[in-house]
Amino acid sequence: MIGALIAERCTNCNACVKACPALVFDPGEQTPVLARVADCQTCYLCELACEADALWVNPDAASSWAPPHRHLLESGQLGRIRLDSGWNEPADAGQLDDYRLLGPLLNEGVEIAGRRYAQKHGG
Amino acid sequence: MIASVILSADVLILGGGMAAAWAAIAAAEAGASVIVVDKGAMGTSGVTATGGPGHWWVPDDAALRRDAVERQTAKAQGLGDPEWMARIIDLTWRYLPQIASYYPFGSDGRGGRFINGVRGPEYMRALRQLALARGVTVLDHHPAVELLANADGTIIGARGVALISEETWEVRAGATIVATGGCAFRSGLIGSHTNTGDGLLMAAEAGADLSGMEFSISYSLSPEWASTRTLPYTAARFYDGGGRELDIPPPRAGHAHDQALGKAMSEGPVLADLSDAPPALHGVLRRIQPLTAAAFERRGIDLWRDRFPVKLFGEGTIRGVGGLRIIDADCRTSVPGLFAAGDAATRELVTGASSGGGAVNSAWALSSGRIAGAAAAQQARATLARQTGTGLGRIGLHPQRAAQALDTATITASVGHEIHDYKKAFWRRADSLAQSATVLEGHWQALADHGRAQGRDLVELRAVAAMTASARWVTAAAQVRAETRGIQFRDDAQALDPALAHRLLVGGLDTVWTRPDRATATATATAAATAAASAELAA
């Protein structure tokens, strides 16, 4: 669940309010407000929408706990998903050049599991 | 409900996922004015936005396409429709490249673009941008609550709630498309929190029937703390809490794989060990699925070395195939003026009794969206004036008895348990299905008798009612289909029953009914005869 909104980074642009499919955020005076945390589905899409890298989602879908903000600021995790995705890069930046490997790697795993099971059962 | 804002459009689309977006784009391209109303936000709503859909992708070559359709027809176990399959292959091939102005297609490794697999967040961002560029009006956080009908019973729009202001809106339209997605019964499946079957409930209140709801036994593996995409786990070894390796049939074993995992998980913790995963995956997982990498990194877990607890997340009718029955080639439902697309519609036409997998389902979402969008635009042209209508919503709006506060969280958990409990789902039996039907009946009765709310609470109450109704349709259909076919598994009827080689319709709210789809029984027999004849010719 959404764990942290780092106020010192937030520009109050409301991109998270608009992006959240579960309407977890309400608009606020200084920053958006985490109004309905229990509805958070841990999809991380607010982090992608946040150009200020001010949001942190706890990967535990049942927990909105967050480390102290000073730790998060040093963790390298803020904005990491946007960076890994190449979310704001130009279309020719090659951010999806490895994406074609998804299917082959998924199938390779399936094959590995199949061979291992067959060997074990004398197949 | 009394609306404080009244809008009008040629075409109204309920939902904001992949099918809704393609429907909006197609309707706008056909010259219609289009309003999209979504519970979430078009771009982040639904299971595509967090996913990475591959699309059924067969080049424009007659022999290749014939082979693809034949293979899929065989998988469909008598319930598919080869003409629909060929149609969605063609539409997908022609239209998916249309997003290129907004989607950063990657390399195919051979100097070209890799088109058929797209990453969810970027794909849905592109579809939103394309829809906006075509002039579509998108109202995010504006869930529909009830359909409106004129005196003939034709659907002429919908009413709903603006979630932020909690005001009631109304849209009057010449045609309405339900594209609200499937129902995952709040299993925690990534991206599915808002996929509660809302459109199925609204359509059923208008008298629509559904089909294929029994084909809903589908799960995906993930760490127990959160559902992710499954790419890293396909080669996993499994261990019990005492460190003993479990003998789990491989993923290709399908139901036996899920059954073995479900049994082990019912008995205690199950840990996954990914040390056998393809080595090439280590370096690129983050570049393919950044969200999956984060789910481990932020817990300090090295997913390639550390064992971690896993569970199966129910996918309900999302990877299952049931939904609103489609009555013609234009994606009309059985209710005049109402179309359906994507996971809100039955996908049996293209999947039959099998799961759509990702690729066929995505091709269906795109194609049924485009078909419904274009047909709705055409219908709207024939509709002269914006009409006023009567709201058809009943549950949550007009209780049969005194309104009472209901414990919706408890009802939701119970409904989810009846559908997704491993023992109930992986070993469906007449007795356990009958028990589920009784439990669900009780919840429905409470909702129908006492449910009443307003604003955001009404939206949630209706979502709980929609999940309860969907669960009742799933259970009723699973009771009648006393056989094992495709992804419907009956522990007490493990063989195929030739007498059940037809689709199964289901519907009703206070009283749930089922009946065989005789039209498809005839078509199935014809298709089977044709297949047999061509097999003879081939031999």
XYZ file of C-alpha atoms in Angstrom:
662
model
C 0.000 0.000 0.000
C 0.992 3.600 -0.423
C 3.394 4.236 2.448
C 4.813 7.700 2.026
C 4.224 11.046 0.410
C 7.402 13.087 0.883
C 6.044 16.588 1.452
C 9.360 18.343 0.845
C 9.455 16.946 -2.707
C 5.753 17.236 -3.552
C 4.815 20.049 -5.924
C 1.077 19.551 -5.272
C 0.500 18.951 -8.987
C -2.256 16.411 -8.220
C -1.000 13.936 -10.819
C -1.386 11.172 -8.219
C -4.959 12.241 -7.437
C -5.813 11.966 -11.119
C -3.892 8.760 -11.794
C -4.909 6.561 -8.878
C -7.505 4.067 -10.125
C -8.792 3.579 -6.571
C -8.971 7.292 -5.720
C -6.747 6.893 -2.666
C -5.676 10.564 -2.756
C -7.741 13.667 -2.215
C -6.522 17.114 -3.273
C -5.083 19.081 -0.353
C -3.756 22.519 0.639
C -0.016 21.850 0.623
C 0.069 18.324 -0.781
C -2.505 15.707 -1.724
C -3.937 13.811 1.237
C -3.821 10.031 1.660
C -7.567 9.841 2.211
C -8.414 6.183 1.503
C -5.259 4.135 2.028
C -7.284 0.940 2.578
C -8.377 1.093 -1.079
C -4.775 1.072 -2.349
C -4.130 -1.934 -4.607
C -0.327 -1.663 -4.564
C -0.095 -1.080 -8.311
C 2.712 1.538 -8.100
C 1.076 3.564 -10.888
C 1.040 6.699 -8.710
C 4.827 6.461 -8.535
C 4.988 6.434 -12.335
C 2.756 9.509 -12.444
C 4.807 11.454 -9.880
C 7.370 13.576 -11.677
C 8.684 14.840 -8.340
C 9.572 11.302 -7.163
C 7.741 12.029 -3.933
C 5.786 8.790 -3.474
C 6.755 5.411 -2.041
C 4.585 2.312 -2.133
C 5.187 -0.429 0.409
C 5.321 -3.679 -1.604
C 3.224 -5.411 1.076
C -0.386 -5.106 -0.095
C -1.521 -5.251 3.540
C 0.820 -2.634 4.997
C 1.120 1.119 4.633
C 4.177 1.294 6.877
C 7.109 3.291 5.539
C 10.677 3.784 6.695
C 11.560 7.259 8.007
C 11.516 9.700 5.109
C 15.219 10.510 5.475
C 15.965 6.831 4.863
C 13.736 6.772 1.797
C 15.449 9.876 0.421
C 18.771 8.046 0.609
C 17.453 4.624 -0.480
C 17.538 5.110 -4.227
C 14.002 3.722 -4.339
C 12.177 7.005 -4.890
C 11.629 7.381 -8.603
C 13.340 4.082 -9.356
C 10.344 2.593 -11.175
C 10.106 5.636 -13.422
C 13.805 5.418 -14.094
C 13.723 1.664 -14.827
C 10.717 2.116 -17.089
C 12.213 5.028 -18.989
C 8.806 6.569 -18.382
C 9.673 10.108 -19.431
C 12.274 9.275 -22.028
C 11.732 10.074 -25.707
C 10.099 7.310 -27.753
C 13.336 6.417 -29.511
C 15.326 5.907 -26.302
C 15.091 2.117 -26.495
C 13.324 1.762 -23.136
C 11.361 -1.242 -24.393
C 14.097 -2.903 -26.400
C 14.261 -5.892 -24.017
C 10.505 -6.288 -23.867
C 10.405 -8.857 -26.658
C 12.288 -11.242 -24.317
C 9.288 -11.547 -21.969
C 7.547 -14.361 -23.841
C 10.666 -16.412 -24.629
C 11.962 -16.159 -21.030
C 8.574 -17.061 -19.590
C 8.423 -20.118 -21.849
C 12.022 -21.047 -21.050
C 11.061 -21.203 -17.377
C 8.094 -23.408 -18.213
C 10.380 -25.732 -20.195
C 12.919 -25.904 -17.351
C 10.203 -26.890 -14.883
C 8.824 -29.455 -17.340
C 12.210 -31.116 -17.936
C 13.012 -31.180 -14.218
C 9.717 -32.875 -13.421
C 10.096 -35.391 -16.250
C 13.621 -36.348 -15.101
C 12.499 -36.786 -11.538
C 9.637 -39.030 -12.609
C 11.735 -40.995 -15.081
C 10.120 -39.358 -18.097
C -30.867 8.990 -8.220
C -31.387 12.607 -9.265
C -28.671 13.987 -11.490
C -27.159 17.417 -10.939
C -25.207 17.259 -14.212
C -26.732 16.004 -17.481
C -24.548 15.430 -20.520
C -25.226 13.842 -23.878
C -23.222 12.018 -26.510
C -23.714 9.655 -29.401
C -21.869 6.869 -27.628
C -21.400 6.305 -23.909
C -18.715 3.885 -22.773
C -18.659 2.450 -19.269
C -15.146 1.493 -18.155
C -11.631 2.771 -18.729
C -9.429 -0.187 -19.557
C -8.149 -1.561 -22.784
C -11.485 -2.542 -24.373
C -13.108 0.731 -23.323
C -10.271 2.726 -24.849
C -10.349 0.863 -28.153
C -14.143 1.213 -28.252
C -13.850 4.952 -27.677
C -11.224 5.332 -30.388
C -13.256 3.329 -32.923
C -16.501 5.153 -32.149
C -14.801 8.531 -32.492
C -13.159 7.477 -35.762
C -16.628 6.551 -37.015
C -17.703 10.139 -36.400
C -19.503 9.758 -33.079
C -19.250 12.058 -30.092
C -18.025 9.849 -27.266
C -18.048 10.057 -23.481
C -16.098 7.556 -21.396
C -17.031 7.216 -17.725
C -14.741 5.166 -15.534
C -14.627 4.193 -11.883
C -10.860 4.600 -11.932
C -8.879 6.554 -14.489
C -8.447 5.654 -18.113
C -4.743 4.910 -18.324
C -4.354 3.242 -14.931
C -7.657 1.374 -14.560
C -7.935 -2.359 -14.803
C -5.654 -5.289 -15.294
C -4.009 -4.181 -18.536
C -2.485 -1.107 -16.913
C -0.346 -3.158 -14.539
C 0.160 -5.992 -16.989
C 1.953 -6.550 -20.213
C -0.433 -7.970 -22.730
C 0.810 -10.013 -25.622
C -1.661 -9.988 -28.485
C -2.650 -12.890 -30.694
C -0.403 -12.087 -33.603
C -0.590 -13.883 -36.897
C 0.719 -12.231 -40.073
C -1.638 -11.570 -42.956
C -1.132 -14.960 -44.579
C -4.073 -17.237 -45.302
C -2.339 -20.505 -44.405
C -0.842 -19.184 -41.147
C -4.174 -17.770 -40.073
C -6.060 -20.941 -40.952
C -3.594 -22.955 -38.839
C -3.912 -20.543 -35.918
C -7.697 -20.712 -36.020
C -7.681 -24.511 -36.246
C -5.395 -24.831 -33.223
C -7.524 -22.429 -31.210
C -10.734 -24.168 -32.296
C -9.358 -27.454 -30.974
C -8.471 -25.802 -27.633
C -11.972 -24.365 -27.419
C -13.386 -27.884 -26.990
C -16.473 -27.373 -29.097
C -17.527 -23.959 -27.773
C -15.517 -21.578 -29.945
C -16.417 -19.855 -33.205
C -13.739 -19.998 -35.939
C -15.164 -16.981 -37.768
C -14.806 -14.792 -34.691
C -11.257 -16.056 -34.176
C -10.242 -15.131 -37.721
C -11.891 -11.756 -37.278
C -10.021 -10.778 -34.121
C -6.691 -11.932 -35.545
C -7.248 -9.597 -38.480
C -8.431 -6.607 -36.459
C -5.547 -6.941 -33.999
C -3.013 -7.134 -36.802
C -4.431 -4.040 -38.448
C -5.073 -1.817 -35.462
C -2.443 -2.458 -32.790
C 0.251 -0.633 -34.816
C -2.063 2.409 -34.735
C -0.725 3.366 -31.285
C 2.782 4.018 -32.641
C 2.502 7.808 -32.286
C 2.036 7.378 -28.543
C 3.771 4.110 -27.651
C 7.547 3.647 -27.738
C 7.655 0.280 -29.504
C 10.917 -1.517 -28.764
C 13.163 -3.421 -31.089
C 12.297 -6.885 -32.378
C 16.013 -7.695 -32.395
C 16.045 -7.933 -36.187
C 15.961 -4.298 -37.139
C 12.189 -3.909 -36.869
C 9.669 -3.037 -34.177
C 8.308 -5.524 -31.648
C 4.589 -4.862 -31.770
C 2.466 -7.650 -30.333
C 3.684 -7.499 -26.730
C 3.224 -4.169 -25.005
C 3.913 -3.011 -21.456
C 0.750 -2.127 -19.578
C 1.378 1.363 -18.189
C 2.821 2.628 -21.475
C 0.077 0.899 -23.491
C -2.779 2.378 -21.485
C -1.100 5.797 -21.497
C -0.918 5.532 -25.291
C -4.556 4.466 -25.617
C -5.675 7.370 -23.442
C -3.656 9.818 -25.517
C -4.986 8.341 -28.748
C -8.572 8.549 -27.479
C -8.095 12.180 -26.415
C -6.534 12.978 -29.772
C -9.655 11.554 -31.461
C -11.796 13.947 -29.423
C -13.141 11.536 -26.819
C -14.348 13.065 -23.540
C -12.936 11.069 -20.621
C -14.518 11.387 -17.181
C -12.221 9.659 -14.692
C -13.525 8.700 -11.255
C -17.085 8.818 -12.621
C -18.406 5.276 -12.135
C -21.763 4.406 -13.659
C -24.231 3.077 -11.116
C -27.337 2.318 -13.189
C -28.442 2.115 -16.793
C -31.317 4.206 -18.138
C -34.009 2.770 -20.391
C -36.791 4.342 -22.424
C -40.362 3.022 -22.436
C -39.420 0.291 -24.958
C -36.663 -0.982 -22.701
C -33.926 0.341 -24.987
C -30.868 1.582 -23.099
C -30.444 5.322 -23.570
C -27.605 6.112 -21.184
C -26.528 5.790 -17.572
C -26.334 7.545 -14.254
C -23.504 7.449 -11.809
C -21.501 9.189 -9.139
C -18.646 11.667 -9.489
C -16.401 10.247 -6.787
C -14.686 13.457 -5.732
C -17.759 15.715 -5.485
C -20.152 12.809 -4.786
C -22.645 14.437 -7.135
C -24.849 12.369 -9.435
C -24.240 12.637 -13.181
C -26.342 11.454 -16.091
C -25.294 10.842 -19.671
C -27.894 10.389 -22.423
C -26.576 8.527 -25.414
C -27.694 6.881 -28.604
C -25.786 3.704 -27.722
C -24.056 2.431 -24.598
C -21.104 0.044 -24.330
C -20.319 -1.957 -21.193
C -16.530 -2.317 -20.980
C -16.116 -2.480 -17.224
C -13.885 -5.541 -17.216
C -14.167 -8.912 -15.544
C -14.557 -9.705 -11.879
C -11.684 -10.935 -9.695
C -13.721 -10.869 -6.480
C -11.142 -8.637 -4.724
C -8.594 -11.447 -4.633
C -5.715 -8.976 -4.580
C -4.781 -9.834 -8.174
C -2.681 -6.905 -9.344
C -4.738 -4.216 -11.048
C -8.087 -5.824 -10.259
C -9.291 -3.893 -7.210
C -11.906 -2.029 -9.219
C -12.802 -5.077 -11.363
C -15.866 -6.023 -9.375
C -18.296 -6.933 -12.150
C -20.180 -3.632 -11.947
C -21.180 -3.706 -15.603
C -22.488 -7.251 -15.324
C -24.814 -6.186 -12.533
C -26.049 -3.101 -14.392
C -26.694 -5.118 -17.540
C -28.422 -7.902 -15.608
C -30.740 -5.342 -14.028
C -31.691 -4.438 -17.595
C -32.387 -8.104 -18.298
C -29.133 -9.114 -20.029
C -28.028 -12.731 -19.910
C -24.491 -14.048 -19.495
C -22.583 -16.989 -20.841
C -19.551 -19.065 -19.881
C -19.459 -18.075 -16.217
C -18.472 -21.621 -15.168
C -15.118 -21.238 -16.928
C -13.559 -19.253 -14.137
C -11.006 -21.464 -12.374
C -7.868 -19.454 -13.000
C -5.066 -18.400 -10.671
C -1.675 -16.772 -10.834
C 1.304 -17.334 -8.575
C 2.891 -14.474 -6.674
C 4.694 -13.711 -3.439
C 2.170 -13.960 -0.630
C 2.545 -10.259 0.231
C 1.367 -8.959 -3.150
C 0.290 -10.083 -6.591
C 2.840 -9.378 -9.334
C 3.306 -10.491 -12.914
C 4.406 -14.128 -13.093
C 7.419 -13.905 -15.403
C 10.060 -14.790 -12.761
C 8.284 -17.820 -11.318
C 7.690 -20.283 -14.154
C 10.777 -22.404 -13.356
C 10.271 -22.253 -9.575
C 10.937 -25.145 -7.210
C 8.630 -25.293 -4.214
C 9.311 -26.118 -0.563
C 7.164 -26.577 2.504
C 7.735 -24.748 5.768
C 10.084 -27.504 6.957
C 12.367 -27.096 3.945
C 11.229 -30.270 2.164
C 10.880 -29.949 -1.591
C 7.320 -30.420 -2.830
C 6.550 -32.585 -5.832
C 4.552 -30.125 -7.935
C 3.654 -30.985 -11.542
C 5.064 -28.281 -13.856
C 3.070 -25.243 -15.030
C 2.260 -26.991 -18.304
C 0.233 -29.544 -16.314
C -2.343 -26.774 -15.885
C -4.998 -27.806 -13.432
C -2.790 -30.471 -11.798
C -0.108 -27.820 -11.149
C -2.612 -25.498 -9.500
C -4.253 -28.339 -7.576
C -0.940 -29.502 -6.127
C 0.051 -25.978 -5.133
C -3.401 -25.269 -3.728
C -3.338 -28.440 -1.656
C 0.096 -27.621 -0.262
C -0.909 -24.026 0.470
C -4.018 -25.221 2.313
C -1.745 -27.275 4.575
C 0.914 -24.685 5.358
C 3.354 -22.177 3.940
C 4.815 -22.830 0.490
C 8.104 -21.229 -0.452
C 9.371 -20.634 -3.970
C 13.015 -21.050 -4.949
C 13.982 -19.389 -8.236
C 17.525 -20.724 -8.478
C 16.554 -22.634 -11.652
C 15.170 -19.546 -13.405
C 16.706 -18.762 -16.809
C 19.977 -16.922 -16.068
C 19.207 -14.372 -18.779
C 16.245 -13.254 -16.698
C 18.425 -11.886 -13.881
C 19.817 -9.039 -15.923
C 16.671 -7.971 -17.723
C 13.748 -8.473 -15.318
C 14.046 -4.875 -14.167
C 13.958 -3.616 -17.738
C 10.977 -5.793 -18.656
C 8.900 -5.528 -15.474
C 10.149 -2.740 -13.187
C 7.180 -3.233 -10.836
C 8.045 -6.880 -10.187
C 11.638 -6.030 -9.289
C 10.405 -3.408 -6.813
C 8.140 -5.895 -5.028
C 11.240 -7.802 -3.843
C 13.883 -5.117 -3.634
C 11.873 -3.023 -1.190
C 11.616 -5.994 1.156
C 15.326 -6.655 0.944
C 14.760 -9.997 -0.779
C 17.068 -11.331 -3.490
C 14.459 -13.150 -5.543
C 17.008 -15.313 -7.347
C 18.611 -16.594 -4.117
C 16.222 -16.224 -1.207
C 13.248 -18.520 -0.784
C 10.045 -16.598 -0.236
C 6.438 -17.541 0.580
C 4.015 -17.644 -2.331
C 0.297 -17.962 -2.875
C -2.150 -18.256 -5.754
C -4.245 -15.183 -6.525
C -7.657 -15.815 -8.051
C -8.288 -14.287 -11.453
C -12.045 -14.856 -11.527
C -13.661 -14.017 -14.853
C -10.608 -12.030 -15.980
C -8.627 -15.035 -17.123
C -11.798 -16.992 -16.934
C -13.950 -16.397 -19.956
C -17.529 -15.672 -18.867
C -19.426 -12.434 -19.279
C -22.362 -10.804 -21.033
C -23.684 -12.846 -23.942
C -22.946 -11.408 -27.357
C -25.870 -11.913 -29.726
C -24.514 -10.704 -33.063
C -21.442 -9.725 -35.053
C -21.648 -6.161 -33.678
C -21.104 -7.121 -30.021
C -24.684 -6.390 -29.005
C -25.920 -7.868 -25.752
C -29.417 -9.312 -25.374
C -30.640 -5.847 -24.246
C -31.506 -3.309 -27.010
C -29.105 -0.382 -27.173
C -26.465 -2.105 -25.057
C -23.146 -3.411 -26.375
C -20.375 -5.249 -24.523
C -16.619 -5.470 -25.065
C -13.524 -6.921 -23.440
C -13.702 -8.958 -20.240
C -17.251 -7.747 -19.509
C -18.344 -9.868 -22.468
C -18.111 -13.615 -22.778
C -14.944 -14.586 -24.619
C -16.158 -18.074 -25.449
C -16.522 -17.022 -29.095
C -12.724 -16.978 -29.328
C -11.644 -19.142 -26.397
C -14.413 -21.684 -25.998
C -13.915 -23.594 -22.777
C -10.221 -22.729 -22.476
C -8.724 -19.734 -20.758
C -8.042 -16.938 -23.173
C -4.473 -16.868 -21.953
C -3.116 -13.391 -22.301
C -2.792 -13.201 -26.060
C -6.254 -14.238 -27.236
C -7.882 -12.233 -24.472
C -5.976 -9.091 -25.464
C -6.849 -9.558 -29.117
C -10.471 -9.942 -28.027
C -10.376 -6.764 -25.915
C -8.955 -4.742 -28.779
C -11.235 -6.259 -31.422
C -14.480 -6.378 -29.485
C -13.784 -2.794 -28.408
C -13.338 -1.681 -31.991
C -16.350 -3.661 -33.211
C -18.650 -2.403 -30.464
C -17.373 1.164 -30.862
C -17.993 1.266 -34.612
C -21.404 -0.427 -34.340
C -22.495 1.839 -31.484
C -21.543 4.887 -33.544
C -23.651 3.576 -36.394
C -26.613 2.887 -34.135
C -26.349 6.364 -32.597
C -26.659 7.924 -36.043
C -30.038 6.219 -36.403
C -31.203 7.504 -33.008
C -32.754 10.895 -33.552
C -32.939 12.682 -30.254
C -31.504 12.312 -26.793
C -34.192 10.593 -24.808
C -35.047 10.699 -21.153
C -35.250 7.400 -19.401
C -35.878 5.517 -16.206
C -33.087 4.285 -13.974
C -32.956 0.484 -13.869
C -30.751 0.162 -10.787
C -32.413 -1.521 -7.869
C -29.918 -3.046 -5.500
C -28.391 -0.459 -3.196
C -30.923 2.110 -4.405
C -34.351 0.654 -3.687
C -34.187 -2.003 -0.954
C -37.134 -4.386 -0.662
C -37.354 -3.880 3.081
C -36.069 -1.408 5.672
C -32.623 -0.039 4.857
C -29.892 -1.242 7.200
C -26.162 -0.736 7.385
C -24.486 -3.863 5.969
C -21.036 -5.170 6.767
C -19.780 -5.044 3.174
C -16.220 -6.047 4.092
C -17.450 -9.299 5.616
C -19.709 -10.023 2.637
C -16.831 -9.344 0.234
C -14.508 -11.692 2.116
C -17.150 -14.418 2.213
C -17.967 -14.109 -1.503
C -14.257 -14.243 -2.324
C -13.899 -17.345 -0.186
C -16.738 -19.185 -1.929
C -15.187 -18.494 -5.340
C -11.440 -18.618 -4.722
C -10.904 -20.976 -1.803
C -8.479 -23.556 -3.203
C -10.449 -26.577 -2.092
C -13.742 -25.260 -3.427
C -12.308 -24.079 -6.742
C -9.821 -26.811 -7.614
C -12.150 -29.629 -6.561
C -15.570 -28.349 -7.603
C -18.252 -30.845 -6.564
C -22.042 -30.861 -6.543
C -22.210 -30.759 -2.741
C -19.691 -27.958 -2.208
C -21.189 -25.898 -5.047
C -24.628 -26.277 -3.472
C -23.224 -25.069 -0.144
C -21.675 -22.059 -1.862
C -24.971 -21.287 -3.582
C -26.710 -21.213 -0.204
C -24.140 -18.892 1.365
C -24.241 -16.542 -1.632
C -28.038 -16.575 -1.670
C -27.999 -15.316 1.915
C -25.691 -12.434 1.031
C -27.803 -11.497 -1.974
C -30.951 -11.525 0.120
C -29.397 -9.190 2.692
C -28.194 -6.816 -0.019
C -31.521 -6.825 -1.864
C -33.581 -6.442 1.302
C -31.567 -3.847 3.168
C -28.843 -2.293 1.028
C -29.068 1.447 0.543
C -26.360 4.079 0.301
C -25.305 7.250 -1.484
C -22.226 8.741 -3.052
C -19.002 6.741 -2.710
C -20.697 4.353 -0.287
C -23.283 3.545 -2.945
C -20.553 2.781 -5.472
C -18.915 0.369 -3.029
C -22.231 -1.207 -2.028
C -23.027 -1.798 -5.705
C -19.551 -3.270 -6.239
C -20.181 -5.754 -3.421
C -23.582 -6.594 -4.927
C -21.984 -7.054 -8.353
C -19.402 -9.470 -6.924
C -22.156 -11.367 -5.110
C -24.277 -11.593 -8.263
C -21.275 -12.681 -10.328
C -20.392 -15.350 -7.779
C -23.940 -16.687 -7.930
C -23.813 -16.903 -11.735
C -20.419 -18.661 -11.578
C -21.724 -21.134 -9.016
C -25.007 -21.839 -10.810
C -23.261 -22.454 -14.123
C -20.616 -24.650 -12.473
C -23.403 -26.709 -10.882
C -25.109 -27.360 -14.208
C -21.932 -28.094 -16.134
C -21.365 -31.408 -14.381
C -18.348 -32.331 -16.466
C -14.712 -31.393 -16.976
C -14.188 -29.269 -20.066
C -11.475 -26.681 -20.659
C -10.868 -24.781 -17.432
C -14.067 -26.076 -15.808
C -12.962 -28.978 -13.595
C -15.447 -31.097 -11.681
C -13.887 -33.444 -9.174
C -17.082 -35.514 -9.252
C -17.315 -35.533 -13.080
C -13.826 -35.641 -14.513
C -14.751 -36.613 -18.072
C -16.127 -34.647 -20.986
C -19.893 -35.098 -21.383
C -20.892 -34.926 -25.075
C -24.395 -33.909 -24.019
C -22.911 -30.665 -22.641
C -21.164 -29.600 -25.858
C -22.951 -26.266 -25.851
C -22.551 -22.929 -24.151
C -24.445 -22.325 -20.979
C -26.448 -19.165 -20.414
C -27.034 -17.804 -16.938
C -28.787 -14.771 -15.568
C -31.275 -13.431 -13.096
C -30.863 -11.544 -9.849
C -33.364 -12.570 -7.183
C -33.745 -15.915 -8.914
C -30.732 -17.196 -10.808
C -31.499 -19.323 -13.882
C -29.440 -21.292 -16.373
C -30.281 -22.741 -19.754
C -28.377 -24.310 -22.640
C -27.514 -21.986 -25.509
C -29.280 -23.973 -28.224
C -28.029 -21.693 -30.978
C -24.443 -22.569 -30.204
C -25.287 -26.219 -29.760
C -26.366 -26.266 -33.403
C -23.361 -24.229 -34.518
C -21.087 -26.491 -32.497
C -22.490 -29.584 -34.146
C -22.005 -27.979 -37.568
C -18.459 -26.924 -36.739
C -17.654 -30.391 -35.427
C -19.031 -31.954 -38.614
C -16.995 -29.540 -40.738
C -13.859 -30.259 -38.702
C -14.420 -33.994 -39.089
C -14.931 -33.592 -42.838
C -11.761 -31.525 -43.257
C -9.832 -34.013 -41.112
C -10.960 -36.743 -43.503
C -9.873 -34.698 -46.482
C -6.505 -34.024 -44.867
C -6.043 -37.739 -44.194
